[in-house]
Amino acid sequence: MRNVVLGICGSIAAYKSATFVRLLVKSGANVKVVMTPDATNFITPLTLSTLSKNPVLVDYFIPETGEWNNHVELGLWADLMIIAPASANTLAKMANGLCDNLLMAVYLSAKCPVYFAPAMDLDMWKHTATQENISKLQSFQNILIPPGTGELASGLHGEGRMAEPEEMMEFISADIKKKLPLANEKVLVTAGPTYEAIDPVRFIGNHSSGKMGFAIADELAALGADVTLVCGPTAQVSRQQSIKRIDVTSAGEMLEACLQNFKTSKVCIMSAAVADYTPVTVADQKIKKQDAGFSIDVKKTVDILSTLGAQKAPGQILIGFALETNNEEKNAIDKLQKKNLDFIVLNSLNDEGAGFKKDTNKITIIDRNLQKTAYNLKSKDEVAHDICQKVVELIKK
Ligand code: CTP
């Protein structure tokens, strides 16, 4: 939730708006409150402007300054509109396009999803007129936050009580999440380097920071995916709380973690810089300095991406990276085909701003039909967005 217009109508449930505004602001939303004139009898604009940190709008005109509140602009600014409490009167106006106050003008101008939380007495709620208005609003794709049952301000007991602020927050978050493009999709992402031990204090590693993989995992989680992030040694932290992180050190450990999670994943994106070689033996004790030269016998690690490519079931989507210095496209296409990928993300170390430890990257995506999409130099977050949009396109096919 980013920009939220909260519409408040004249109902005793308006007292809950203070808590609701606090919860919205706490969740990171910018909140602008629009009240009907009657709502100001139940809760003061001052309370709501203090909590929302924005002026509260009631009228079309501000008499003191002669300014006009631009309802069209406000309707377009909003990513989300919530009308809570929504009185029987306002529901009737919404259903019929009546526009006799600023809130209704904003409602009619809004292009974003609109949620409404009715609040009224038992018999008003049950009345056919109210129920028909609600059905009509739902046919406009407005979303009902169902009222609860309990003691009403009239003293009667029954349905019609506005949902509690915490319940409304939960309802809206769950509704937004379920409509995200990757909702309920399980995704596996790898990130960072792997370290291959030589002895208890030394290892063979690489310069991968993990930034690209972490940005991809964050973006996928923001699109609603259920993300498992397998990462080698890295200082990166995820912004999205929902990401399940599995820390590993070596290529062998990364392989194991991937095999455990791949079968149940719809998508796997291998952005880790996995070591291609690992020492044949790991010394138990620290290797002492010698006068003569010193060499380490290494053996090949298992190629994780190829292993997963060989196991890929129909419908699974597998994505790899290719970091190249020469013959870039040819090498990338070879990897795409050999490893049975759906697309490969190519970055060339010859491109300024691309590669390890940078905050930017420049990529070309090559898909199974060898269709190439070249992107400009962008921040790793923007690159992650481009890659994830390709994933969404593939899933929707
Ligand atoms: N990869 C992997 N397991 C390995 C090595 C690489 O899963 N043991 C994956 C990487 O995560 C990346 C892709 O394979 O998504 C390509 O990695 P890269 O190192 O560019 O290619 P390699 O196949 O190792 O070939 P080369 O090093 O010869 O370029």
Tab-separated table of C-alpha atoms and ligand atoms in Angstrom:
chain	number	residue	atom	x	y	z
A	1	MET	CA	0.000	0.000	0.000
A	2	ARG	CA	1.552	3.293	-1.008
A	3	ASN	CA	-0.838	6.211	-1.587
A	4	VAL	CA	-4.108	5.662	0.225
A	5	VAL	CA	-7.176	7.905	0.228
A	6	LEU	CA	-9.263	7.103	3.283
A	7	GLY	CA	-12.870	8.274	3.033
A	8	ILE	CA	-14.725	8.646	6.327
A	9	CYS	CA	-18.506	8.976	6.555
A	10	GLY	CA	-20.863	10.066	9.328
A	11	SER	CA	-21.134	7.037	11.593
A	12	ILE	CA	-20.228	6.359	15.189
A	13	ALA	CA	-17.695	3.821	13.828
A	14	ALA	CA	-15.673	6.868	12.688
A	15	TYR	CA	-14.055	6.786	16.140
A	16	LYS	CA	-12.113	3.718	14.923
A	17	SER	CA	-10.593	5.798	12.104
A	18	ALA	CA	-7.853	7.155	14.367
A	19	THR	CA	-6.491	3.642	14.966
A	20	PHE	CA	-6.998	2.712	11.325
A	21	VAL	CA	-5.014	5.741	10.090
A	22	ARG	CA	-2.212	4.864	12.526
A	23	LEU	CA	-2.061	1.283	11.252
A	24	LEU	CA	-2.010	2.434	7.627
A	25	VAL	CA	0.794	4.928	8.288
A	26	LYS	CA	2.715	2.325	10.282
A	27	SER	CA	2.501	-0.072	7.326
A	28	GLY	CA	4.305	2.536	5.193
A	29	ALA	CA	1.309	4.109	3.423
A	30	ASN	CA	0.941	7.825	2.600
A	31	VAL	CA	-2.558	8.537	3.829
A	32	LYS	CA	-4.833	11.407	2.790
A	33	VAL	CA	-8.141	11.559	4.621
A	34	VAL	CA	-11.321	12.864	2.988
A	35	MET	CA	-14.314	13.247	5.302
A	36	THR	CA	-17.975	13.880	4.585
A	37	PRO	CA	-19.199	16.986	6.439
A	38	ASP	CA	-21.256	14.729	8.749
A	39	ALA	CA	-18.197	12.639	9.673
A	40	THR	CA	-16.638	15.711	11.352
A	41	ASN	CA	-19.383	15.445	14.017
A	42	PHE	CA	-17.940	12.093	15.106
A	43	ILE	CA	-14.172	12.663	14.967
A	44	THR	CA	-12.210	15.850	14.455
A	45	PRO	CA	-10.167	16.531	11.309
A	46	LEU	CA	-7.366	17.659	13.653
A	47	THR	CA	-7.019	14.143	15.123
A	48	LEU	CA	-6.833	12.620	11.653
A	49	SER	CA	-4.491	15.218	10.153
A	50	THR	CA	-2.124	14.750	13.107
A	51	LEU	CA	-2.110	10.976	12.661
A	52	SER	CA	-1.960	10.985	8.849
A	53	LYS	CA	0.563	13.871	8.715
A	54	ASN	CA	-1.503	15.351	5.890
A	55	PRO	CA	-4.266	17.975	5.784
A	56	VAL	CA	-7.742	16.473	6.031
A	57	LEU	CA	-10.106	17.447	3.229
A	58	VAL	CA	-13.820	18.001	3.729
A	59	ASP	CA	-14.961	20.681	1.314
A	60	TYR	CA	-14.320	21.524	-2.304
A	61	PHE	CA	-13.122	24.964	-1.243
A	62	ILE	CA	-10.896	26.133	1.570
A	63	PRO	CA	-12.650	29.440	2.451
A	64	GLU	CA	-9.618	30.920	4.256
A	65	THR	CA	-7.325	30.638	1.231
A	66	GLY	CA	-9.858	30.433	-1.577
A	67	GLU	CA	-8.105	27.223	-2.714
A	68	TRP	CA	-9.900	24.381	-4.496
A	69	ASN	CA	-9.350	20.753	-3.484
A	70	ASN	CA	-8.681	18.954	-6.736
A	71	HIS	CA	-10.690	15.740	-6.493
A	72	VAL	CA	-9.489	14.461	-9.870
A	73	GLU	CA	-5.863	14.818	-8.835
A	74	LEU	CA	-6.549	13.075	-5.535
A	75	GLY	CA	-8.383	10.247	-7.306
A	76	LEU	CA	-5.399	9.741	-9.613
A	77	TRP	CA	-2.836	10.063	-6.787
A	78	ALA	CA	-4.402	7.150	-4.910
A	79	ASP	CA	-3.121	3.597	-5.375
A	80	LEU	CA	-5.927	2.505	-3.126
A	81	MET	CA	-9.134	4.066	-1.820
A	82	ILE	CA	-10.800	2.833	1.341
A	83	ILE	CA	-14.184	4.123	2.488
A	84	ALA	CA	-14.478	3.223	6.160
A	85	PRO	CA	-16.884	3.646	7.754
A	86	ALA	CA	-19.191	3.616	4.724
A	87	SER	CA	-22.640	4.734	5.853
A	88	ALA	CA	-25.869	3.515	4.226
A	89	ASN	CA	-26.253	7.002	2.742
A	90	THR	CA	-22.779	6.998	1.146
A	91	LEU	CA	-23.235	3.442	-0.169
A	92	ALA	CA	-26.450	4.580	-1.873
A	93	LYS	CA	-24.657	7.586	-3.392
A	94	MET	CA	-21.734	5.443	-4.571
A	95	ALA	CA	-24.081	2.928	-6.168
A	96	ASN	CA	-25.911	5.667	-8.043
A	97	GLY	CA	-23.109	8.064	-8.891
A	98	LEU	CA	-24.429	10.923	-6.776
A	99	CYS	CA	-21.876	13.613	-6.188
A	100	ASP	CA	-22.847	16.109	-3.504
A	101	ASN	CA	-19.617	16.202	-1.514
A	102	LEU	CA	-15.849	16.037	-2.001
A	103	LEU	CA	-15.631	12.375	-0.952
A	104	MET	CA	-18.075	11.352	-3.686
A	105	ALA	CA	-16.184	13.411	-6.269
A	106	VAL	CA	-12.934	11.668	-5.295
A	107	TYR	CA	-14.684	8.274	-5.420
A	108	LEU	CA	-16.004	8.938	-8.914
A	109	SER	CA	-12.558	10.128	-10.050
A	110	ALA	CA	-10.572	7.250	-8.550
A	111	LYS	CA	-9.039	4.755	-10.974
A	112	CYS	CA	-7.580	2.524	-8.238
A	113	PRO	CA	-9.173	-0.395	-6.344
A	114	VAL	CA	-11.839	0.816	-3.900
A	115	TYR	CA	-12.577	-0.993	-0.636
A	116	PHE	CA	-15.603	-0.132	1.473
A	117	ALA	CA	-16.378	-1.105	5.059
A	118	PRO	CA	-20.082	-0.619	5.846
A	119	ALA	CA	-21.178	0.504	9.293
A	120	MET	CA	-24.831	0.764	10.182
A	121	ASP	CA	-27.591	-0.587	12.324
A	122	LEU	CA	-28.854	-4.150	11.948
A	123	ASP	CA	-32.087	-3.334	10.098
A	124	MET	CA	-30.471	-0.786	7.805
A	125	TRP	CA	-27.845	-3.413	6.874
A	126	LYS	CA	-30.510	-6.033	6.172
A	127	HIS	CA	-32.679	-3.725	4.077
A	128	THR	CA	-33.039	-4.786	0.454
A	129	ALA	CA	-32.036	-1.287	-0.677
A	130	THR	CA	-28.681	-1.549	1.161
A	131	GLN	CA	-28.046	-5.092	-0.018
A	132	GLU	CA	-28.839	-4.117	-3.618
A	133	ASN	CA	-26.512	-1.125	-3.377
A	134	ILE	CA	-23.727	-3.384	-2.128
A	135	SER	CA	-24.280	-5.880	-4.955
A	136	LYS	CA	-24.171	-3.003	-7.405
A	137	LEU	CA	-20.888	-1.726	-5.926
A	138	GLN	CA	-19.402	-5.212	-6.151
A	139	SER	CA	-20.432	-5.326	-9.807
A	140	PHE	CA	-18.305	-2.137	-10.198
A	141	GLN	CA	-15.382	-4.223	-8.789
A	142	ASN	CA	-15.495	-2.291	-5.497
A	143	ILE	CA	-14.457	-4.610	-2.689
A	144	LEU	CA	-16.626	-5.174	0.384
A	145	ILE	CA	-14.894	-5.441	3.756
A	146	PRO	CA	-17.648	-7.410	5.493
A	147	PRO	CA	-19.091	-5.966	8.699
A	148	GLY	CA	-18.900	-7.950	11.909
A	149	THR	CA	-21.622	-9.133	14.222
A	150	GLY	CA	-21.881	-7.772	17.736
A	151	GLU	CA	-23.327	-5.065	19.880
A	152	LEU	CA	-24.305	-2.028	17.832
A	153	ALA	CA	-24.368	1.595	18.962
A	154	SER	CA	-28.186	1.416	19.041
A	155	GLY	CA	-27.991	-1.296	21.692
A	156	LEU	CA	-29.203	-3.922	19.247
A	157	HIS	CA	-27.129	-7.026	18.609
A	158	GLY	CA	-26.443	-8.240	15.097
A	159	GLU	CA	-24.632	-7.652	11.817
A	160	GLY	CA	-23.626	-4.174	10.690
A	161	ARG	CA	-20.712	-3.281	12.931
A	162	MET	CA	-17.719	-1.983	10.995
A	163	ALA	CA	-14.783	-4.414	10.947
A	164	GLU	CA	-12.079	-3.584	13.504
A	165	PRO	CA	-9.076	-1.608	12.147
A	166	GLU	CA	-6.743	-4.609	12.556
A	167	GLU	CA	-9.226	-6.828	10.683
A	168	MET	CA	-9.506	-4.274	7.878
A	169	MET	CA	-5.701	-4.135	7.568
A	170	GLU	CA	-5.506	-7.914	7.406
A	171	PHE	CA	-8.374	-8.157	4.926
A	172	ILE	CA	-6.894	-5.559	2.561
A	173	SER	CA	-3.326	-6.962	2.746
A	174	ALA	CA	-4.544	-10.507	2.057
A	175	ASP	CA	-6.739	-9.282	-0.809
A	176	ILE	CA	-3.857	-7.332	-2.399
A	177	LYS	CA	-1.470	-10.268	-1.955
A	178	LYS	CA	-3.806	-12.792	-3.534
A	179	LYS	CA	-4.157	-10.582	-6.624
A	180	LEU	CA	-0.392	-10.129	-7.135
A	181	PRO	CA	0.944	-11.665	-10.375
A	182	LEU	CA	3.056	-14.307	-8.603
A	183	ALA	CA	0.676	-15.035	-5.704
A	184	ASN	CA	1.086	-18.601	-4.418
A	185	GLU	CA	3.993	-19.354	-6.792
A	186	LYS	CA	6.964	-21.006	-5.102
A	187	VAL	CA	10.267	-19.643	-6.366
A	188	LEU	CA	13.859	-20.692	-5.685
A	189	VAL	CA	16.654	-18.123	-6.060
A	190	THR	CA	20.386	-18.542	-5.489
A	191	ALA	CA	22.760	-15.665	-4.787
A	192	GLY	CA	26.315	-14.803	-3.858
A	193	PRO	CA	29.574	-16.715	-4.141
A	194	THR	CA	30.503	-20.148	-2.826
A	195	TYR	CA	33.627	-20.765	-0.765
A	196	GLU	CA	35.565	-23.998	-1.294
A	197	ALA	CA	37.706	-24.836	1.724
A	198	ILE	CA	41.443	-25.502	1.302
A	199	ASP	CA	42.153	-25.818	5.015
A	200	PRO	CA	40.422	-24.524	8.150
A	201	VAL	CA	41.379	-20.914	7.356
A	202	ARG	CA	41.601	-20.642	3.570
A	203	PHE	CA	39.200	-21.063	0.689
A	204	ILE	CA	38.772	-20.569	-3.056
A	205	GLY	CA	36.089	-17.953	-3.639
A	206	ASN	CA	35.061	-15.181	-6.012
A	207	HIS	CA	34.039	-11.524	-5.980
A	208	SER	CA	30.267	-12.041	-6.157
A	209	SER	CA	28.475	-9.745	-3.681
A	210	GLY	CA	25.045	-11.375	-3.976
A	211	LYS	CA	23.445	-7.988	-4.773
A	212	MET	CA	21.786	-9.136	-8.008
A	213	GLY	CA	20.296	-12.298	-6.498
A	214	PHE	CA	19.017	-10.459	-3.423
A	215	ALA	CA	17.403	-7.794	-5.633
A	216	ILE	CA	15.699	-10.556	-7.654
A	217	ALA	CA	14.462	-12.321	-4.511
A	218	ASP	CA	13.073	-9.025	-3.139
A	219	GLU	CA	11.287	-8.234	-6.397
A	220	LEU	CA	9.778	-11.736	-6.655
A	221	ALA	CA	8.513	-11.526	-3.071
A	222	ALA	CA	7.028	-8.075	-3.798
A	223	LEU	CA	5.163	-9.687	-6.707
A	224	GLY	CA	3.611	-12.122	-4.245
A	225	ALA	CA	5.875	-15.159	-4.739
A	226	ASP	CA	6.797	-17.499	-1.927
A	227	VAL	CA	10.597	-17.133	-2.189
A	228	THR	CA	13.343	-19.440	-0.921
A	229	LEU	CA	16.751	-17.782	-1.208
A	230	VAL	CA	19.800	-20.037	-1.063
A	231	CYS	CA	22.850	-17.856	-0.572
A	232	GLY	CA	26.557	-18.284	-0.239
A	233	PRO	CA	28.615	-16.140	2.187
A	234	THR	CA	27.335	-12.580	1.790
A	235	ALA	CA	26.695	-9.417	3.781
A	236	GLN	CA	23.418	-8.763	1.949
A	237	VAL	CA	20.082	-8.696	3.769
A	238	SER	CA	16.631	-9.056	2.251
A	239	ARG	CA	14.172	-6.179	2.400
A	240	GLN	CA	11.162	-8.485	2.104
A	241	GLN	CA	10.407	-10.184	5.404
A	242	SER	CA	8.618	-13.113	3.794
A	243	ILE	CA	11.757	-14.506	2.105
A	244	LYS	CA	12.958	-17.839	3.478
A	245	ARG	CA	16.769	-17.695	3.554
A	246	ILE	CA	19.051	-20.748	3.538
A	247	ASP	CA	22.728	-19.946	4.147
A	248	VAL	CA	25.310	-22.254	2.594
A	249	THR	CA	29.076	-22.067	2.125
A	250	SER	CA	30.236	-24.464	-0.586
A	251	ALA	CA	28.986	-25.485	-4.033
A	252	GLY	CA	28.178	-28.924	-2.591
A	253	GLU	CA	25.969	-27.402	0.116
A	254	MET	CA	24.281	-25.144	-2.435
A	255	LEU	CA	23.529	-28.151	-4.647
A	256	GLU	CA	21.943	-29.981	-1.730
A	257	ALA	CA	19.769	-27.006	-0.731
A	258	CYS	CA	18.667	-26.539	-4.363
A	259	LEU	CA	17.800	-30.217	-4.801
A	260	GLN	CA	15.714	-30.094	-1.638
A	261	ASN	CA	13.678	-27.146	-2.907
A	262	PHE	CA	13.608	-27.466	-6.702
A	263	LYS	CA	10.870	-30.090	-7.168
A	264	THR	CA	8.256	-27.992	-5.399
A	265	SER	CA	9.298	-24.724	-7.092
A	266	LYS	CA	7.547	-23.301	-10.132
A	267	VAL	CA	10.516	-21.077	-10.966
A	268	CYS	CA	14.245	-21.282	-10.197
A	269	ILE	CA	16.662	-18.435	-10.860
A	270	MET	CA	20.336	-19.356	-10.426
A	271	SER	CA	22.188	-16.095	-10.002
A	272	ALA	CA	24.875	-17.467	-7.652
A	273	ALA	CA	28.496	-17.445	-8.795
A	274	VAL	CA	29.101	-21.102	-8.031
A	275	ALA	CA	32.738	-22.274	-7.881
A	276	ASP	CA	33.549	-24.529	-10.833
A	277	TYR	CA	36.358	-26.278	-8.946
A	278	THR	CA	36.896	-27.404	-5.377
A	279	PRO	CA	40.030	-28.801	-3.690
A	280	VAL	CA	40.290	-32.593	-3.916
A	281	THR	CA	41.151	-32.760	-0.221
A	282	VAL	CA	40.627	-30.297	2.591
A	283	ALA	CA	43.554	-30.209	5.026
A	284	ASP	CA	42.536	-30.840	8.650
A	285	GLN	CA	45.131	-28.411	9.946
A	286	LYS	CA	46.289	-25.056	8.631
A	287	ILE	CA	48.800	-25.641	5.815
A	288	LYS	CA	52.191	-24.287	6.855
A	289	LYS	CA	54.254	-22.035	4.642
A	290	GLN	CA	56.960	-23.897	2.752
A	291	ASP	CA	60.065	-22.781	0.901
A	292	ALA	CA	59.122	-24.682	-2.223
A	293	GLY	CA	56.128	-23.726	-4.361
A	294	PHE	CA	52.696	-24.971	-3.482
A	295	SER	CA	49.847	-26.288	-5.577
A	296	ILE	CA	46.299	-27.359	-4.844
A	297	ASP	CA	44.669	-30.272	-6.653
A	298	VAL	CA	41.144	-29.374	-7.634
A	299	LYS	CA	38.226	-31.321	-9.038
A	300	LYS	CA	35.116	-30.084	-10.831
A	301	THR	CA	32.045	-29.231	-8.778
A	302	VAL	CA	28.643	-30.449	-9.879
A	303	ASP	CA	26.974	-27.928	-12.209
A	304	ILE	CA	23.834	-27.166	-10.204
A	305	LEU	CA	21.974	-25.514	-13.070
A	306	SER	CA	22.635	-28.438	-15.445
A	307	THR	CA	21.506	-30.883	-12.747
A	308	LEU	CA	18.247	-28.977	-12.271
A	309	GLY	CA	17.829	-28.592	-16.060
A	310	ALA	CA	18.007	-32.374	-16.430
A	311	GLN	CA	15.284	-32.820	-13.779
A	312	LYS	CA	13.025	-30.014	-14.955
A	313	ALA	CA	9.374	-31.059	-15.186
A	314	PRO	CA	6.937	-29.596	-17.749
A	315	GLY	CA	5.714	-26.230	-16.507
A	316	GLN	CA	8.800	-25.500	-14.410
A	317	ILE	CA	10.785	-22.439	-15.399
A	318	LEU	CA	14.580	-22.443	-15.065
A	319	ILE	CA	16.690	-19.327	-15.498
A	320	GLY	CA	20.472	-18.988	-15.464
A	321	PHE	CA	23.086	-16.292	-15.720
A	322	ALA	CA	26.113	-16.091	-17.981
A	323	LEU	CA	28.956	-13.789	-17.099
A	324	GLU	CA	31.199	-13.574	-20.133
A	325	THR	CA	34.255	-11.679	-21.286
A	326	ASN	CA	34.366	-12.757	-24.949
A	327	ASN	CA	32.083	-14.425	-27.544
A	328	GLU	CA	29.362	-13.359	-25.166
A	329	GLU	CA	26.187	-14.252	-27.076
A	330	LYS	CA	27.484	-17.535	-28.442
A	331	ASN	CA	28.648	-18.679	-25.003
A	332	ALA	CA	25.349	-17.646	-23.439
A	333	ILE	CA	23.301	-19.517	-26.069
A	334	ASP	CA	25.460	-22.635	-25.542
A	335	LYS	CA	24.734	-22.495	-21.809
A	336	LEU	CA	21.008	-21.865	-22.397
A	337	GLN	CA	20.749	-24.979	-24.569
A	338	LYS	CA	23.134	-27.246	-22.677
A	339	LYS	CA	21.533	-26.502	-19.317
A	340	ASN	CA	17.912	-26.705	-20.608
A	341	LEU	CA	16.979	-23.160	-19.539
A	342	ASP	CA	13.913	-21.090	-20.355
A	343	PHE	CA	16.028	-17.981	-20.582
A	344	ILE	CA	19.501	-16.845	-19.761
A	345	VAL	CA	20.595	-13.457	-18.441
A	346	LEU	CA	23.827	-12.428	-20.090
A	347	ASN	CA	26.152	-9.865	-18.632
A	348	SER	CA	29.418	-8.980	-20.211
A	349	LEU	CA	32.352	-7.801	-18.168
A	350	ASN	CA	33.185	-5.593	-21.173
A	351	ASP	CA	30.173	-3.412	-20.353
A	352	GLU	CA	31.076	-0.608	-18.026
A	353	GLY	CA	28.940	-0.723	-14.872
A	354	ALA	CA	28.167	-4.468	-15.180
A	355	GLY	CA	29.430	-7.279	-13.003
A	356	PHE	CA	30.463	-7.999	-9.431
A	357	LYS	CA	30.079	-5.622	-6.479
A	358	LYS	CA	28.543	-2.877	-8.640
A	359	ASP	CA	25.131	-1.400	-7.899
A	360	THR	CA	24.330	-1.397	-11.599
A	361	ASN	CA	24.106	-4.035	-14.293
A	362	LYS	CA	23.591	-4.221	-18.038
A	363	ILE	CA	21.926	-7.361	-19.278
A	364	THR	CA	20.653	-9.094	-22.379
A	365	ILE	CA	17.962	-11.750	-21.966
A	366	ILE	CA	18.029	-14.604	-24.476
A	367	ASP	CA	15.099	-17.019	-24.485
A	368	ARG	CA	14.582	-20.547	-25.844
A	369	ASN	CA	13.581	-19.184	-29.252
A	370	LEU	CA	16.856	-17.246	-29.234
A	371	GLN	CA	14.942	-14.005	-29.054
A	372	LYS	CA	17.203	-11.351	-27.548
A	373	THR	CA	16.185	-8.382	-25.432
A	374	ALA	CA	18.987	-5.949	-24.624
A	375	TYR	CA	18.502	-3.544	-21.734
A	376	ASN	CA	20.293	-0.314	-20.835
A	377	LEU	CA	22.620	0.063	-17.871
A	378	LYS	CA	20.324	0.180	-14.838
A	379	SER	CA	20.373	-0.204	-11.063
A	380	LYS	CA	20.314	-3.832	-9.909
A	381	ASP	CA	16.802	-3.247	-8.521
A	382	GLU	CA	15.600	-2.126	-11.954
A	383	VAL	CA	17.368	-5.056	-13.623
A	384	ALA	CA	15.664	-7.388	-11.127
A	385	HIS	CA	12.336	-5.794	-12.115
A	386	ASP	CA	13.017	-6.478	-15.832
A	387	ILE	CA	13.998	-10.105	-15.161
A	388	CYS	CA	10.936	-10.699	-12.978
A	389	GLN	CA	8.612	-9.158	-15.577
A	390	LYS	CA	9.922	-11.786	-18.041
A	391	VAL	CA	9.134	-14.459	-15.452
A	392	VAL	CA	5.585	-13.108	-15.064
A	393	GLU	CA	5.171	-13.132	-18.880
A	394	LEU	CA	6.326	-16.769	-19.049
A	395	ILE	CA	4.009	-17.872	-16.235
A	396	LYS	CA	1.018	-16.131	-17.816
A	397	LYS	CA	1.625	-17.886	-21.188
B	1	CTP	N1	26.292	-22.654	-12.304
B	1	CTP	C1	25.851	-23.685	-11.504
B	1	CTP	N2	26.719	-24.566	-10.968
B	1	CTP	C2	28.027	-24.495	-11.222
B	1	CTP	C3	28.494	-23.444	-12.057
B	1	CTP	C4	27.606	-22.552	-12.589
B	1	CTP	O1	24.648	-23.768	-11.268
B	1	CTP	N3	28.843	-25.359	-10.671
B	1	CTP	C5	25.311	-21.719	-12.877
B	1	CTP	C6	25.478	-20.279	-12.448
B	1	CTP	O2	24.730	-19.983	-11.307
B	1	CTP	C7	24.945	-19.508	-13.647
B	1	CTP	C8	25.231	-20.437	-14.810
B	1	CTP	O3	25.496	-21.716	-14.255
B	1	CTP	O4	23.545	-19.332	-13.580
B	1	CTP	C9	26.407	-20.053	-15.650
B	1	CTP	O5	27.532	-19.887	-14.872
B	1	CTP	P1	28.949	-19.543	-15.504
B	1	CTP	O6	29.977	-19.615	-14.456
B	1	CTP	O7	28.839	-18.303	-16.336
B	1	CTP	O8	29.101	-20.711	-16.536
B	1	CTP	P2	29.765	-22.097	-16.486
B	1	CTP	O9	28.745	-23.073	-16.977
B	1	CTP	O10	30.388	-22.376	-15.171
B	1	CTP	O11	30.852	-21.946	-17.634
B	1	CTP	P3	32.226	-21.101	-17.678
B	1	CTP	O12	32.646	-20.870	-16.273
B	1	CTP	O13	33.121	-21.999	-18.445
B	1	CTP	O14	31.887	-19.858	-18.441
